[in-house]
């Protein structure tokens, strides 16, 4: 069960998770399959806690990690609502945190691909996951 801010409890709903994340992903290159996988990951994380009741805050925390991996812009949109950003400084702080994380792949702070616009984590400059070209496709 999920305890809402109002104190009302309701059953966990993967569909509600997906619908909420879909709003954050609007206009982003995120597929329905990716949303379904994110919903499954969140549900598994929630169930793995073993707790019979979780707050909406706990569910939101379970969403943030997988969403950050999926799409950084959607992550910022979701985080801005979830974490109740009230100013430009809130966005700047969140962006600075993301830059710090993506500029140190493997935790070493080295970003060897910074000049080419691609990052070690496989994301392009716009924050979306990049699919490598098959061998021989550049011919």
PDB file of C-alpha atoms in Angstrom:
ATOM      1  CA  UNK A   1       0.000   0.000   0.000  1.00  0.00           C
ATOM      2  CA  UNK A   2       1.088   3.576  -0.679  1.00  0.00           C
ATOM      3  CA  UNK A   3       0.402   6.319   1.839  1.00  0.00           C
ATOM      4  CA  UNK A   4      -0.358   9.570   0.042  1.00  0.00           C
ATOM      5  CA  UNK A   5       0.430  13.007   1.470  1.00  0.00           C
ATOM      6  CA  UNK A   6      -3.208  13.386   2.476  1.00  0.00           C
ATOM      7  CA  UNK A   7      -2.898  10.247   4.614  1.00  0.00           C
ATOM      8  CA  UNK A   8      -5.096   8.184   2.315  1.00  0.00           C
ATOM      9  CA  UNK A   9      -3.702   4.759   1.404  1.00  0.00           C
ATOM     10  CA  UNK A  10      -4.111   3.025  -1.917  1.00  0.00           C
ATOM     11  CA  UNK A  11      -2.632  -0.039  -3.583  1.00  0.00           C
ATOM     12  CA  UNK A  12       0.661   0.391  -5.440  1.00  0.00           C
ATOM     13  CA  UNK A  13      -0.026   0.918  -9.145  1.00  0.00           C
ATOM     14  CA  UNK A  14       2.639   0.377 -11.778  1.00  0.00           C
ATOM     15  CA  UNK A  15       0.278   2.072 -14.242  1.00  0.00           C
ATOM     16  CA  UNK A  16       0.245   5.261 -12.137  1.00  0.00           C
ATOM     17  CA  UNK A  17       4.039   5.219 -12.039  1.00  0.00           C
ATOM     18  CA  UNK A  18       4.280   4.842 -15.812  1.00  0.00           C
ATOM     19  CA  UNK A  19       1.676   7.559 -16.432  1.00  0.00           C
ATOM     20  CA  UNK A  20       3.491   9.990 -14.144  1.00  0.00           C
ATOM     21  CA  UNK A  21       6.854   9.303 -15.733  1.00  0.00           C
ATOM     22  CA  UNK A  22       5.303   9.506 -19.215  1.00  0.00           C
ATOM     23  CA  UNK A  23       4.408  13.154 -18.476  1.00  0.00           C
ATOM     24  CA  UNK A  24       8.035  13.907 -17.604  1.00  0.00           C
ATOM     25  CA  UNK A  25       9.126  12.150 -20.815  1.00  0.00           C
ATOM     26  CA  UNK A  26       6.742  14.055 -23.074  1.00  0.00           C
ATOM     27  CA  UNK A  27       8.583  15.111 -26.221  1.00  0.00           C
ATOM     28  CA  UNK A  28      11.634  13.034 -25.289  1.00  0.00           C
ATOM     29  CA  UNK A  29      12.924  10.023 -27.255  1.00  0.00           C
ATOM     30  CA  UNK A  30      11.636   7.500 -24.704  1.00  0.00           C
ATOM     31  CA  UNK A  31       9.736   4.436 -25.917  1.00  0.00           C
ATOM     32  CA  UNK A  32       6.732   2.780 -24.305  1.00  0.00           C
ATOM     33  CA  UNK A  33       8.900  -0.298 -23.782  1.00  0.00           C
ATOM     34  CA  UNK A  34      11.407   1.783 -21.834  1.00  0.00           C
ATOM     35  CA  UNK A  35       8.580   3.204 -19.709  1.00  0.00           C
ATOM     36  CA  UNK A  36       7.256  -0.297 -19.043  1.00  0.00           C
ATOM     37  CA  UNK A  37      10.730  -1.473 -18.004  1.00  0.00           C
ATOM     38  CA  UNK A  38      11.101   1.524 -15.707  1.00  0.00           C
ATOM     39  CA  UNK A  39       7.713   0.737 -14.151  1.00  0.00           C
ATOM     40  CA  UNK A  40       8.802  -2.847 -13.570  1.00  0.00           C
ATOM     41  CA  UNK A  41      12.097  -1.758 -11.988  1.00  0.00           C
ATOM     42  CA  UNK A  42      10.299   0.642  -9.656  1.00  0.00           C
ATOM     43  CA  UNK A  43       7.756  -2.000  -8.660  1.00  0.00           C
ATOM     44  CA  UNK A  44      10.530  -4.520  -7.982  1.00  0.00           C
ATOM     45  CA  UNK A  45      12.430  -1.975  -5.874  1.00  0.00           C
ATOM     46  CA  UNK A  46       9.301  -1.116  -3.892  1.00  0.00           C
ATOM     47  CA  UNK A  47       8.472  -4.771  -3.271  1.00  0.00           C
ATOM     48  CA  UNK A  48      12.096  -5.539  -2.354  1.00  0.00           C
ATOM     49  CA  UNK A  49      11.805  -3.214   0.639  1.00  0.00           C
ATOM     50  CA  UNK A  50       9.523  -5.804   2.236  1.00  0.00           C
ATOM     51  CA  UNK A  51       7.444  -3.019   3.738  1.00  0.00           C
ATOM     52  CA  UNK A  52       3.664  -3.377   3.664  1.00  0.00           C
ATOM     53  CA  UNK A  53       3.251   0.391   3.416  1.00  0.00           C
ATOM     54  CA  UNK A  54       5.392   3.018   1.708  1.00  0.00           C
ATOM     55  CA  UNK A  55       4.946   6.762   1.394  1.00  0.00           C
ATOM     56  CA  UNK A  56       4.661   8.519  -1.956  1.00  0.00           C
ATOM     57  CA  UNK A  57       8.074   9.968  -1.069  1.00  0.00           C
ATOM     58  CA  UNK A  58       9.555   6.450  -0.977  1.00  0.00           C
ATOM     59  CA  UNK A  59       7.987   5.629  -4.332  1.00  0.00           C
ATOM     60  CA  UNK A  60       9.343   8.867  -5.796  1.00  0.00           C
ATOM     61  CA  UNK A  61      12.841   7.973  -4.620  1.00  0.00           C
ATOM     62  CA  UNK A  62      12.474   4.581  -6.320  1.00  0.00           C
ATOM     63  CA  UNK A  63      11.584   6.368  -9.575  1.00  0.00           C
ATOM     64  CA  UNK A  64      14.428   8.890  -9.626  1.00  0.00           C
ATOM     65  CA  UNK A  65      17.315   6.443 -10.134  1.00  0.00           C
ATOM     66  CA  UNK A  66      15.900   4.525 -13.112  1.00  0.00           C
ATOM     67  CA  UNK A  67      14.566   7.736 -14.660  1.00  0.00           C
ATOM     68  CA  UNK A  68      17.979   9.395 -14.410  1.00  0.00           C
ATOM     69  CA  UNK A  69      19.448   6.439 -16.292  1.00  0.00           C
ATOM     70  CA  UNK A  70      16.692   6.642 -18.914  1.00  0.00           C
ATOM     71  CA  UNK A  71      16.675  10.357 -19.776  1.00  0.00           C
ATOM     72  CA  UNK A  72      18.305  13.278 -17.971  1.00  0.00           C
ATOM     73  CA  UNK A  73      15.827  15.906 -19.172  1.00  0.00           C
ATOM     74  CA  UNK A  74      12.859  13.793 -18.063  1.00  0.00           C
ATOM     75  CA  UNK A  75      14.666  13.201 -14.777  1.00  0.00           C
ATOM     76  CA  UNK A  76      14.994  16.959 -14.200  1.00  0.00           C
ATOM     77  CA  UNK A  77      11.334  17.503 -15.053  1.00  0.00           C
ATOM     78  CA  UNK A  78      10.232  14.791 -12.635  1.00  0.00           C
ATOM     79  CA  UNK A  79      12.672  15.870  -9.922  1.00  0.00           C
ATOM     80  CA  UNK A  80      11.529  19.487 -10.190  1.00  0.00           C
ATOM     81  CA  UNK A  81       8.005  18.464  -9.233  1.00  0.00           C
ATOM     82  CA  UNK A  82       8.939  15.674  -6.831  1.00  0.00           C
ATOM     83  CA  UNK A  83      11.522  17.760  -4.971  1.00  0.00           C
ATOM     84  CA  UNK A  84       9.357  20.932  -5.275  1.00  0.00           C
ATOM     85  CA  UNK A  85      11.878  23.191  -7.005  1.00  0.00           C
ATOM     86  CA  UNK A  86      10.994  26.804  -6.178  1.00  0.00           C
ATOM     87  CA  UNK A  87      13.731  28.748  -7.935  1.00  0.00           C
ATOM     88  CA  UNK A  88      16.263  28.749 -10.722  1.00  0.00           C
ATOM     89  CA  UNK A  89      18.876  27.934  -8.097  1.00  0.00           C
ATOM     90  CA  UNK A  90      17.088  24.625  -7.416  1.00  0.00           C
ATOM     91  CA  UNK A  91      17.412  23.720 -11.103  1.00  0.00           C
ATOM     92  CA  UNK A  92      21.008  24.936 -11.251  1.00  0.00           C
ATOM     93  CA  UNK A  93      21.902  22.828  -8.236  1.00  0.00           C
ATOM     94  CA  UNK A  94      20.271  19.714  -9.725  1.00  0.00           C
ATOM     95  CA  UNK A  95      22.003  20.299 -13.062  1.00  0.00           C
ATOM     96  CA  UNK A  96      25.348  20.768 -11.311  1.00  0.00           C
ATOM     97  CA  UNK A  97      24.836  17.438  -9.510  1.00  0.00           C
ATOM     98  CA  UNK A  98      24.052  15.699 -12.816  1.00  0.00           C
ATOM     99  CA  UNK A  99      27.083  17.248 -14.512  1.00  0.00           C
ATOM    100  CA  UNK A 100      29.302  16.133 -11.669  1.00  0.00           C
ATOM    101  CA  UNK A 101      27.971  12.578 -11.953  1.00  0.00           C
ATOM    102  CA  UNK A 102      28.296  12.380 -15.744  1.00  0.00           C
ATOM    103  CA  UNK A 103      31.711  14.038 -15.839  1.00  0.00           C
ATOM    104  CA  UNK A 104      33.227  11.330 -13.671  1.00  0.00           C
ATOM    105  CA  UNK A 105      32.405   8.020 -15.362  1.00  0.00           C
ATOM    106  CA  UNK A 106      33.452   5.170 -13.181  1.00  0.00           C
ATOM    107  CA  UNK A 107      33.822   7.681 -10.356  1.00  0.00           C
ATOM    108  CA  UNK A 108      37.268   8.931 -11.449  1.00  0.00           C
ATOM    109  CA  UNK A 109      36.336  12.407 -12.721  1.00  0.00           C
ATOM    110  CA  UNK A 110      37.961  11.748 -16.114  1.00  0.00           C
ATOM    111  CA  UNK A 111      35.829  12.478 -19.180  1.00  0.00           C
ATOM    112  CA  UNK A 112      38.021  11.437 -22.086  1.00  0.00           C
ATOM    113  CA  UNK A 113      35.236  11.933 -24.651  1.00  0.00           C
ATOM    114  CA  UNK A 114      34.314  15.506 -23.630  1.00  0.00           C
ATOM    115  CA  UNK A 115      35.583  16.970 -26.921  1.00  0.00           C
ATOM    116  CA  UNK A 116      33.522  14.634 -29.103  1.00  0.00           C
ATOM    117  CA  UNK A 117      30.230  15.421 -27.349  1.00  0.00           C
ATOM    118  CA  UNK A 118      29.698  11.832 -26.234  1.00  0.00           C
ATOM    119  CA  UNK A 119      30.042  10.671 -22.678  1.00  0.00           C
ATOM    120  CA  UNK A 120      31.362   7.427 -21.266  1.00  0.00           C
ATOM    121  CA  UNK A 121      27.954   6.533 -19.929  1.00  0.00           C
ATOM    122  CA  UNK A 122      26.664   6.268 -23.516  1.00  0.00           C
ATOM    123  CA  UNK A 123      24.641   9.488 -23.439  1.00  0.00           C
ATOM    124  CA  UNK A 124      24.833  12.125 -26.125  1.00  0.00           C
ATOM    125  CA  UNK A 125      25.074  15.850 -25.490  1.00  0.00           C
ATOM    126  CA  UNK A 126      21.273  16.061 -25.101  1.00  0.00           C
ATOM    127  CA  UNK A 127      21.270  13.497 -22.266  1.00  0.00           C
ATOM    128  CA  UNK A 128      19.636  10.662 -24.185  1.00  0.00           C
ATOM    129  CA  UNK A 129      21.092   7.199 -24.498  1.00  0.00           C
ATOM    130  CA  UNK A 130      23.056   6.703 -27.682  1.00  0.00           C
ATOM    131  CA  UNK A 131      22.977   3.548 -29.760  1.00  0.00           C
ATOM    132  CA  UNK A 132      26.352   2.675 -31.274  1.00  0.00           C
ATOM    133  CA  UNK A 133      26.527   2.182 -35.026  1.00  0.00           C
ATOM    134  CA  UNK A 134      27.011  -1.402 -36.172  1.00  0.00           C
ATOM    135  CA  UNK A 135      30.507  -2.236 -37.433  1.00  0.00           C
ATOM    136  CA  UNK A 136      30.888  -1.284 -41.076  1.00  0.00           C
ATOM    137  CA  UNK A 137      27.968   1.179 -41.044  1.00  0.00           C
ATOM    138  CA  UNK A 138      30.270   4.185 -41.443  1.00  0.00           C
ATOM    139  CA  UNK A 139      31.544   3.039 -44.849  1.00  0.00           C
TER     140      UNK A 139
END
